[in-house]
Amino acid sequence: MSESSNRPPTSLSPGQWSFTRWNTIGQLEALEIHHPLFRAIIFLQGAHLAHFAPQDEADWLWLSNRARFEPGRAIRGGIPICWPWFGDPAKNPPEVRKRIRTDAAHGFARTALWKLEDVQESAHEVEISLSLDANEDFADTWNGHALALITFSFSVRGCQLALTTTNLDSSPLSFSQALHTYLPTTDITRTRVLGLGTSNYTDTLKDWAYCSQEGPVYFDGETDRIYESGEPVTIVTPSGSRKLTAVGSDSTVVWNPGPDKAAGLSDFPDTAWKNMLCVETANAAGDYRVLNEGQSHTLGVFIGRK
């Protein structure tokens, strides 16, 4: 890592910051937070949180050891922002799909360059906000005009992400989205997700069949499900547990590529599926959102201790 001399434009002066500094990681600009109580890394490309850990603890997020930090390339791990659509465009509701002009999955926000809006620091917390103006610059892939503002809040208790979408267009905006959280585990076969036991879900691996969950979610191979629930979930692994508490969400995606799909994924070791899972706070499938002109919606998640 080295200090950057080509920082994105901002009115904020780094001299005002005690714990936050610019760095270049690979080819990308990042904000590194070195607080006495915790550490975090946010890339401006994608407003991508790649690392968070309280002092003297292992990373609470999973990041591929093959992740590549290059312009226009999505980072494998951490928390990618899927926006203003989630997943395969063709699998989105018609109102969302009609605005999309590409076959690419998960929207353009995760590879777009976001603008730094604010840094607030205290003895106990650091809060960082970034924005993305989705205007005519994205007309090749999407028909709309919206502002995305994400605020990260870090403390010794955990980290919180709040993604607010405001429709700047004169016509109603339908969109789907997800905070695509990658979490570590020492053994996926001994990992379970609690809190979805009374939920229905769509199993994308079974021709989008509609199913009912009974008890905890376990992993015995590739898993890709959209649950109709925004209730808090707890991820239990052999080394501990984390609780994810969502706001503005009535859908939760649970994903693990399993051995076969992992072998074909970019920037992903063939055996890495054994040591990670994704539990995504979402507005997906039937939980897509519609905003009239000037209206806003906030999707958020707090990742904390159980």
mmCIF file of C-alpha atoms in Angstrom:
data_model
loop_
_atom_site.group_PDB
_atom_site.id
_atom_site.type_symbol
_atom_site.label_atom_id
_atom_site.label_comp_id
_atom_site.label_asym_id
_atom_site.label_seq_id
_atom_site.Cartn_x
_atom_site.Cartn_y
_atom_site.Cartn_z
ATOM 1 C CA MET A 1 0.000 0.000 0.000
ATOM 2 C CA SER A 2 1.165 3.530 -0.709
ATOM 3 C CA GLU A 3 -0.125 7.034 -0.211
ATOM 4 C CA SER A 4 -2.192 8.258 -3.155
ATOM 5 C CA SER A 5 -1.375 11.455 -5.012
ATOM 6 C CA ASN A 6 -4.440 11.224 -7.262
ATOM 7 C CA ARG A 7 -7.333 11.333 -4.836
ATOM 8 C CA PRO A 8 -10.944 11.746 -5.947
ATOM 9 C CA PRO A 9 -12.163 15.335 -5.624
ATOM 10 C CA THR A 10 -13.598 16.206 -2.215
ATOM 11 C CA SER A 11 -14.043 19.326 -0.126
ATOM 12 C CA LEU A 12 -13.017 17.410 2.978
ATOM 13 C CA SER A 13 -9.544 17.978 4.346
ATOM 14 C CA PRO A 14 -7.696 14.849 5.518
ATOM 15 C CA GLY A 15 -5.938 17.058 8.055
ATOM 16 C CA GLN A 16 -9.186 17.166 9.995
ATOM 17 C CA TRP A 17 -9.172 13.414 10.494
ATOM 18 C CA SER A 18 -7.567 11.600 13.389
ATOM 19 C CA PHE A 19 -8.251 7.989 12.421
ATOM 20 C CA THR A 20 -9.074 8.019 8.688
ATOM 21 C CA ARG A 21 -6.596 8.282 5.831
ATOM 22 C CA TRP A 22 -6.372 7.787 2.073
ATOM 23 C CA ASN A 23 -4.494 4.814 0.665
ATOM 24 C CA THR A 24 -4.130 3.141 -2.690
ATOM 25 C CA ILE A 25 -4.718 -0.625 -2.624
ATOM 26 C CA GLY A 26 -3.937 -2.284 -5.921
ATOM 27 C CA GLN A 27 -5.229 0.258 -8.418
ATOM 28 C CA LEU A 28 -8.084 1.548 -6.276
ATOM 29 C CA GLU A 29 -8.498 4.435 -3.859
ATOM 30 C CA ALA A 30 -9.525 3.448 -0.347
ATOM 31 C CA LEU A 31 -10.226 4.971 3.019
ATOM 32 C CA GLU A 32 -8.496 3.179 5.864
ATOM 33 C CA ILE A 33 -9.816 3.675 9.378
ATOM 34 C CA HIS A 34 -7.330 2.964 12.161
ATOM 35 C CA HIS A 35 -9.246 3.669 15.358
ATOM 36 C CA PRO A 36 -8.030 2.548 18.788
ATOM 37 C CA LEU A 37 -11.169 0.403 19.057
ATOM 38 C CA PHE A 38 -11.517 -0.987 15.510
ATOM 39 C CA ARG A 39 -10.205 -1.006 11.940
ATOM 40 C CA ALA A 40 -12.016 -0.776 8.595
ATOM 41 C CA ILE A 41 -11.309 -0.364 4.870
ATOM 42 C CA ILE A 42 -13.728 1.201 2.374
ATOM 43 C CA PHE A 43 -13.041 1.412 -1.360
ATOM 44 C CA LEU A 44 -14.503 4.385 -3.223
ATOM 45 C CA GLN A 45 -15.162 2.093 -6.169
ATOM 46 C CA GLY A 46 -18.443 0.476 -5.252
ATOM 47 C CA ALA A 47 -18.541 2.143 -1.797
ATOM 48 C CA HIS A 48 -17.248 -1.289 -0.903
ATOM 49 C CA LEU A 49 -16.557 -2.239 2.708
ATOM 50 C CA ALA A 50 -13.749 -4.779 2.475
ATOM 51 C CA HIS A 51 -12.690 -5.115 6.111
ATOM 52 C CA PHE A 52 -14.048 -4.513 9.583
ATOM 53 C CA ALA A 53 -12.696 -5.783 12.878
ATOM 54 C CA PRO A 54 -12.649 -4.548 16.461
ATOM 55 C CA GLN A 55 -9.176 -4.201 17.915
ATOM 56 C CA ASP A 56 -7.317 -7.535 18.261
ATOM 57 C CA GLU A 57 -10.093 -9.503 16.508
ATOM 58 C CA ALA A 58 -10.121 -11.310 13.172
ATOM 59 C CA ASP A 59 -11.929 -9.766 10.218
ATOM 60 C CA TRP A 60 -15.702 -9.965 10.660
ATOM 61 C CA LEU A 61 -16.035 -10.119 6.854
ATOM 62 C CA TRP A 62 -14.729 -12.652 4.344
ATOM 63 C CA LEU A 63 -12.517 -11.388 1.521
ATOM 64 C CA SER A 64 -11.109 -13.666 -1.159
ATOM 65 C CA ASN A 65 -7.326 -13.952 -1.141
ATOM 66 C CA ARG A 66 -7.607 -13.689 -4.928
ATOM 67 C CA ALA A 67 -9.610 -10.448 -4.891
ATOM 68 C CA ARG A 68 -8.303 -7.995 -7.472
ATOM 69 C CA PHE A 69 -8.494 -4.273 -6.857
ATOM 70 C CA GLU A 70 -8.864 -2.934 -10.390
ATOM 71 C CA PRO A 71 -11.044 -0.251 -11.989
ATOM 72 C CA GLY A 72 -14.305 -1.684 -13.287
ATOM 73 C CA ARG A 73 -13.826 -5.033 -11.569
ATOM 74 C CA ALA A 74 -16.117 -6.097 -8.717
ATOM 75 C CA ILE A 75 -14.304 -7.032 -5.511
ATOM 76 C CA ARG A 76 -14.885 -10.621 -4.387
ATOM 77 C CA GLY A 77 -15.803 -10.461 -0.704
ATOM 78 C CA GLY A 78 -16.593 -7.842 1.910
ATOM 79 C CA ILE A 79 -19.943 -6.156 1.257
ATOM 80 C CA PRO A 80 -20.625 -5.365 -2.415
ATOM 81 C CA ILE A 81 -23.583 -3.067 -3.053
ATOM 82 C CA CYS A 82 -25.994 -4.543 -5.596
ATOM 83 C CA TRP A 83 -27.956 -1.552 -6.950
ATOM 84 C CA PRO A 84 -30.239 -0.482 -8.665
ATOM 85 C CA TRP A 85 -31.048 -4.086 -9.389
ATOM 86 C CA PHE A 86 -30.186 -7.371 -7.735
ATOM 87 C CA GLY A 87 -29.238 -10.586 -9.516
ATOM 88 C CA ASP A 88 -30.027 -11.506 -13.103
ATOM 89 C CA PRO A 89 -31.985 -8.701 -14.812
ATOM 90 C CA ALA A 90 -34.222 -11.283 -16.487
ATOM 91 C CA LYS A 91 -35.276 -12.657 -13.087
ATOM 92 C CA ASN A 92 -36.342 -9.271 -11.737
ATOM 93 C CA PRO A 93 -39.990 -8.129 -11.675
ATOM 94 C CA PRO A 94 -41.115 -6.488 -14.951
ATOM 95 C CA GLU A 95 -41.231 -3.006 -13.392
ATOM 96 C CA VAL A 96 -37.539 -3.300 -12.435
ATOM 97 C CA ARG A 97 -36.475 -5.128 -15.579
ATOM 98 C CA LYS A 98 -37.881 -2.540 -17.993
ATOM 99 C CA ARG A 99 -35.293 0.034 -16.873
ATOM 100 C CA ILE A 100 -32.285 -2.291 -17.315
ATOM 101 C CA ARG A 101 -30.368 -2.154 -20.603
ATOM 102 C CA THR A 102 -27.772 -4.859 -19.990
ATOM 103 C CA ASP A 103 -27.530 -8.561 -19.175
ATOM 104 C CA ALA A 104 -25.059 -7.907 -16.356
ATOM 105 C CA ALA A 105 -26.111 -9.006 -12.879
ATOM 106 C CA HIS A 106 -26.285 -6.940 -9.680
ATOM 107 C CA GLY A 107 -26.355 -3.421 -11.105
ATOM 108 C CA PHE A 108 -23.578 -0.925 -11.709
ATOM 109 C CA ALA A 109 -23.070 0.574 -8.237
ATOM 110 C CA ARG A 110 -20.496 -2.029 -7.182
ATOM 111 C CA THR A 111 -18.063 -0.954 -9.920
ATOM 112 C CA ALA A 112 -18.922 2.776 -10.075
ATOM 113 C CA LEU A 113 -16.771 5.433 -8.413
ATOM 114 C CA TRP A 114 -18.627 6.936 -5.461
ATOM 115 C CA LYS A 115 -18.032 10.422 -4.063
ATOM 116 C CA LEU A 116 -16.907 10.975 -0.490
ATOM 117 C CA GLU A 117 -19.457 13.175 1.278
ATOM 118 C CA ASP A 118 -18.519 13.212 4.940
ATOM 119 C CA VAL A 119 -16.238 11.829 7.643
ATOM 120 C CA GLN A 120 -17.222 12.129 11.300
ATOM 121 C CA GLU A 121 -14.961 10.829 14.060
ATOM 122 C CA SER A 122 -15.198 10.525 17.825
ATOM 123 C CA ALA A 123 -13.512 8.605 20.616
ATOM 124 C CA HIS A 124 -16.046 5.806 20.155
ATOM 125 C CA GLU A 125 -17.226 5.844 16.534
ATOM 126 C CA VAL A 126 -16.357 6.729 12.954
ATOM 127 C CA GLU A 127 -19.057 7.523 10.398
ATOM 128 C CA ILE A 128 -18.358 7.824 6.670
ATOM 129 C CA SER A 129 -20.832 8.747 3.915
ATOM 130 C CA LEU A 130 -20.472 8.322 0.156
ATOM 131 C CA SER A 131 -22.837 9.102 -2.710
ATOM 132 C CA LEU A 132 -23.516 8.010 -6.272
ATOM 133 C CA ASP A 133 -25.523 10.162 -8.680
ATOM 134 C CA ALA A 134 -27.030 7.652 -11.115
ATOM 135 C CA ASN A 135 -27.691 10.026 -13.986
ATOM 136 C CA GLU A 136 -27.301 10.002 -17.776
ATOM 137 C CA ASP A 137 -23.713 8.751 -17.351
ATOM 138 C CA PHE A 138 -25.242 5.295 -16.813
ATOM 139 C CA ALA A 139 -27.766 5.519 -19.663
ATOM 140 C CA ASP A 140 -26.122 2.647 -21.551
ATOM 141 C CA THR A 141 -27.080 0.221 -18.790
ATOM 142 C CA TRP A 142 -30.052 1.784 -16.982
ATOM 143 C CA ASN A 143 -32.903 4.194 -17.635
ATOM 144 C CA GLY A 144 -33.446 6.400 -14.614
ATOM 145 C CA HIS A 145 -32.106 9.130 -12.360
ATOM 146 C CA ALA A 146 -31.575 8.451 -8.675
ATOM 147 C CA LEU A 147 -29.214 9.336 -5.871
ATOM 148 C CA ALA A 148 -27.702 6.617 -3.698
ATOM 149 C CA LEU A 149 -26.218 7.686 -0.352
ATOM 150 C CA ILE A 150 -24.539 5.140 1.909
ATOM 151 C CA THR A 151 -23.418 5.779 5.471
ATOM 152 C CA PHE A 152 -21.053 3.443 7.320
ATOM 153 C CA SER A 153 -20.986 3.590 11.111
ATOM 154 C CA PHE A 154 -18.202 1.751 12.939
ATOM 155 C CA SER A 155 -17.819 1.138 16.672
ATOM 156 C CA VAL A 156 -16.560 -1.577 18.977
ATOM 157 C CA ARG A 157 -20.134 -2.974 18.983
ATOM 158 C CA GLY A 158 -20.121 -3.626 15.235
ATOM 159 C CA CYS A 159 -20.711 -1.936 11.912
ATOM 160 C CA GLN A 160 -23.822 -0.487 10.338
ATOM 161 C CA LEU A 161 -24.574 0.262 6.680
ATOM 162 C CA ALA A 162 -27.498 2.452 5.618
ATOM 163 C CA LEU A 163 -28.162 2.808 1.871
ATOM 164 C CA THR A 164 -30.703 5.512 0.986
ATOM 165 C CA THR A 165 -32.129 5.749 -2.532
ATOM 166 C CA THR A 166 -33.874 8.939 -3.674
ATOM 167 C CA ASN A 167 -35.774 9.056 -6.951
ATOM 168 C CA LEU A 168 -34.742 12.190 -8.883
ATOM 169 C CA ASP A 169 -36.793 11.273 -11.951
ATOM 170 C CA SER A 170 -40.297 12.520 -12.735
ATOM 171 C CA SER A 171 -41.643 8.978 -13.201
ATOM 172 C CA PRO A 172 -41.933 6.251 -10.528
ATOM 173 C CA LEU A 173 -38.750 4.291 -9.923
ATOM 174 C CA SER A 174 -38.878 0.516 -9.343
ATOM 175 C CA PHE A 175 -35.649 -1.049 -8.146
ATOM 176 C CA SER A 176 -34.198 -4.037 -6.321
ATOM 177 C CA GLN A 177 -30.996 -4.124 -4.268
ATOM 178 C CA ALA A 178 -28.895 -5.968 -1.713
ATOM 179 C CA LEU A 179 -26.066 -5.475 0.739
ATOM 180 C CA HIS A 180 -24.217 -8.617 -0.350
ATOM 181 C CA THR A 181 -22.496 -9.480 2.926
ATOM 182 C CA TYR A 182 -19.750 -12.141 2.818
ATOM 183 C CA LEU A 183 -19.084 -13.765 6.193
ATOM 184 C CA PRO A 184 -16.284 -16.141 7.246
ATOM 185 C CA THR A 185 -16.582 -19.599 8.741
ATOM 186 C CA THR A 186 -14.030 -22.252 9.586
ATOM 187 C CA ASP A 187 -16.367 -24.978 8.287
ATOM 188 C CA ILE A 188 -19.483 -24.392 6.172
ATOM 189 C CA THR A 189 -20.831 -27.862 7.014
ATOM 190 C CA ARG A 190 -20.883 -26.887 10.704
ATOM 191 C CA THR A 191 -22.452 -23.491 10.080
ATOM 192 C CA ARG A 192 -26.112 -22.581 10.400
ATOM 193 C CA VAL A 193 -28.347 -19.532 10.014
ATOM 194 C CA LEU A 194 -31.005 -18.942 12.662
ATOM 195 C CA GLY A 195 -34.049 -16.691 12.387
ATOM 196 C CA LEU A 196 -35.521 -17.892 9.079
ATOM 197 C CA GLY A 197 -37.245 -20.998 10.418
ATOM 198 C CA THR A 198 -40.802 -19.792 9.796
ATOM 199 C CA SER A 199 -40.125 -18.188 6.412
ATOM 200 C CA ASN A 200 -41.051 -19.093 2.875
ATOM 201 C CA TYR A 201 -38.365 -18.809 0.238
ATOM 202 C CA THR A 202 -37.645 -19.090 -3.454
ATOM 203 C CA ASP A 203 -35.031 -21.705 -4.293
ATOM 204 C CA THR A 204 -33.288 -20.458 -7.421
ATOM 205 C CA LEU A 205 -31.516 -23.809 -7.828
ATOM 206 C CA LYS A 206 -34.798 -25.715 -8.075
ATOM 207 C CA ASP A 207 -36.312 -23.810 -10.991
ATOM 208 C CA TRP A 208 -37.333 -20.992 -8.646
ATOM 209 C CA ALA A 209 -39.556 -23.288 -6.617
ATOM 210 C CA TYR A 210 -41.491 -21.812 -3.690
ATOM 211 C CA CYS A 211 -40.543 -23.588 -0.450
ATOM 212 C CA SER A 212 -40.953 -23.363 3.318
ATOM 213 C CA GLN A 213 -38.049 -23.323 5.758
ATOM 214 C CA GLU A 214 -38.171 -25.632 8.759
ATOM 215 C CA GLY A 215 -35.617 -24.919 11.453
ATOM 216 C CA PRO A 216 -32.128 -23.507 10.895
ATOM 217 C CA VAL A 217 -30.572 -23.147 7.453
ATOM 218 C CA TYR A 218 -27.754 -25.657 6.968
ATOM 219 C CA PHE A 219 -25.341 -25.999 4.041
ATOM 220 C CA ASP A 220 -24.696 -29.271 2.224
ATOM 221 C CA GLY A 221 -23.722 -27.920 -1.187
ATOM 222 C CA GLU A 222 -24.618 -24.983 -3.399
ATOM 223 C CA THR A 223 -27.281 -22.792 -1.793
ATOM 224 C CA ASP A 224 -29.090 -19.832 -3.374
ATOM 225 C CA ARG A 225 -32.348 -18.792 -1.716
ATOM 226 C CA ILE A 226 -34.402 -15.622 -1.417
ATOM 227 C CA TYR A 227 -36.266 -15.674 1.907
ATOM 228 C CA GLU A 228 -39.387 -13.625 2.512
ATOM 229 C CA SER A 229 -38.107 -12.214 5.775
ATOM 230 C CA GLY A 230 -36.408 -9.110 7.057
ATOM 231 C CA GLU A 231 -36.211 -10.369 10.625
ATOM 232 C CA PRO A 232 -32.877 -10.476 12.485
ATOM 233 C CA VAL A 233 -30.732 -13.509 11.712
ATOM 234 C CA THR A 234 -27.879 -15.113 13.606
ATOM 235 C CA ILE A 235 -25.038 -16.886 11.837
ATOM 236 C CA VAL A 236 -23.491 -19.581 14.011
ATOM 237 C CA THR A 237 -20.063 -20.947 13.046
ATOM 238 C CA PRO A 238 -17.601 -23.198 14.912
ATOM 239 C CA SER A 239 -15.675 -20.105 16.015
ATOM 240 C CA GLY A 240 -18.566 -17.895 17.113
ATOM 241 C CA SER A 241 -21.678 -16.080 15.962
ATOM 242 C CA ARG A 242 -22.814 -12.795 14.439
ATOM 243 C CA LYS A 243 -26.221 -11.154 14.430
ATOM 244 C CA LEU A 244 -27.498 -9.240 11.396
ATOM 245 C CA THR A 245 -30.341 -6.809 12.034
ATOM 246 C CA ALA A 246 -31.971 -5.290 8.969
ATOM 247 C CA VAL A 247 -34.055 -2.185 8.342
ATOM 248 C CA GLY A 248 -36.116 -1.429 5.243
ATOM 249 C CA SER A 249 -35.985 -5.063 4.140
ATOM 250 C CA ASP A 250 -38.483 -7.894 3.827
ATOM 251 C CA SER A 251 -36.150 -10.278 1.992
ATOM 252 C CA THR A 252 -32.926 -12.051 2.913
ATOM 253 C CA VAL A 253 -30.678 -13.911 0.466
ATOM 254 C CA VAL A 254 -28.601 -16.877 1.639
ATOM 255 C CA TRP A 255 -25.862 -18.028 -0.745
ATOM 256 C CA ASN A 256 -22.932 -20.395 -0.924
ATOM 257 C CA PRO A 257 -21.544 -21.493 -4.315
ATOM 258 C CA GLY A 258 -20.685 -25.061 -3.327
ATOM 259 C CA PRO A 259 -17.786 -26.938 -4.952
ATOM 260 C CA ASP A 260 -18.959 -27.045 -8.567
ATOM 261 C CA LYS A 261 -19.893 -23.394 -8.991
ATOM 262 C CA ALA A 262 -16.875 -22.255 -6.967
ATOM 263 C CA ALA A 263 -14.589 -23.818 -9.573
ATOM 264 C CA GLY A 264 -15.977 -21.428 -12.193
ATOM 265 C CA LEU A 265 -16.112 -18.205 -10.183
ATOM 266 C CA SER A 266 -13.667 -15.396 -10.856
ATOM 267 C CA ASP A 267 -11.231 -14.347 -8.123
ATOM 268 C CA PHE A 268 -12.410 -17.252 -5.968
ATOM 269 C CA PRO A 269 -10.264 -20.235 -4.899
ATOM 270 C CA ASP A 270 -11.810 -23.611 -5.745
ATOM 271 C CA THR A 271 -12.083 -24.632 -2.089
ATOM 272 C CA ALA A 272 -13.054 -21.236 -0.629
ATOM 273 C CA TRP A 273 -16.738 -22.206 -0.512
ATOM 274 C CA LYS A 274 -15.884 -24.226 2.615
ATOM 275 C CA ASN A 275 -14.953 -21.070 4.538
ATOM 276 C CA MET A 276 -17.567 -18.463 3.596
ATOM 277 C CA LEU A 277 -21.253 -17.757 3.191
ATOM 278 C CA CYS A 278 -23.344 -14.779 2.152
ATOM 279 C CA VAL A 279 -26.333 -13.518 4.112
ATOM 280 C CA GLU A 280 -27.663 -10.542 2.189
ATOM 281 C CA THR A 281 -29.988 -7.821 3.431
ATOM 282 C CA ALA A 282 -32.148 -7.172 0.397
ATOM 283 C CA ASN A 283 -35.121 -5.791 -1.437
ATOM 284 C CA ALA A 284 -35.310 -8.692 -3.863
ATOM 285 C CA ALA A 285 -37.945 -10.631 -5.845
ATOM 286 C CA GLY A 286 -41.390 -9.545 -4.632
ATOM 287 C CA ASP A 287 -39.780 -7.189 -2.114
ATOM 288 C CA TYR A 288 -38.648 -4.722 -4.799
ATOM 289 C CA ARG A 289 -39.419 -1.092 -3.985
ATOM 290 C CA VAL A 290 -41.171 1.733 -5.873
ATOM 291 C CA LEU A 291 -40.458 5.430 -5.283
ATOM 292 C CA ASN A 292 -42.353 8.380 -6.694
ATOM 293 C CA GLU A 293 -40.482 11.536 -7.627
ATOM 294 C CA GLY A 294 -38.544 12.860 -4.633
ATOM 295 C CA GLN A 295 -39.295 9.891 -2.400
ATOM 296 C CA SER A 296 -36.551 7.966 -0.561
ATOM 297 C CA HIS A 297 -36.074 4.484 0.864
ATOM 298 C CA THR A 298 -33.338 3.286 3.237
ATOM 299 C CA LEU A 299 -32.033 -0.281 3.313
ATOM 300 C CA GLY A 300 -29.726 -1.006 6.201
ATOM 301 C CA VAL A 301 -28.022 -3.683 8.263
ATOM 302 C CA PHE A 302 -26.231 -3.733 11.600
ATOM 303 C CA ILE A 303 -23.652 -6.489 12.017
ATOM 304 C CA GLY A 304 -22.987 -7.107 15.665
ATOM 305 C CA ARG A 305 -22.219 -9.635 18.320
ATOM 306 C CA LYS A 306 -24.781 -12.233 19.276
#
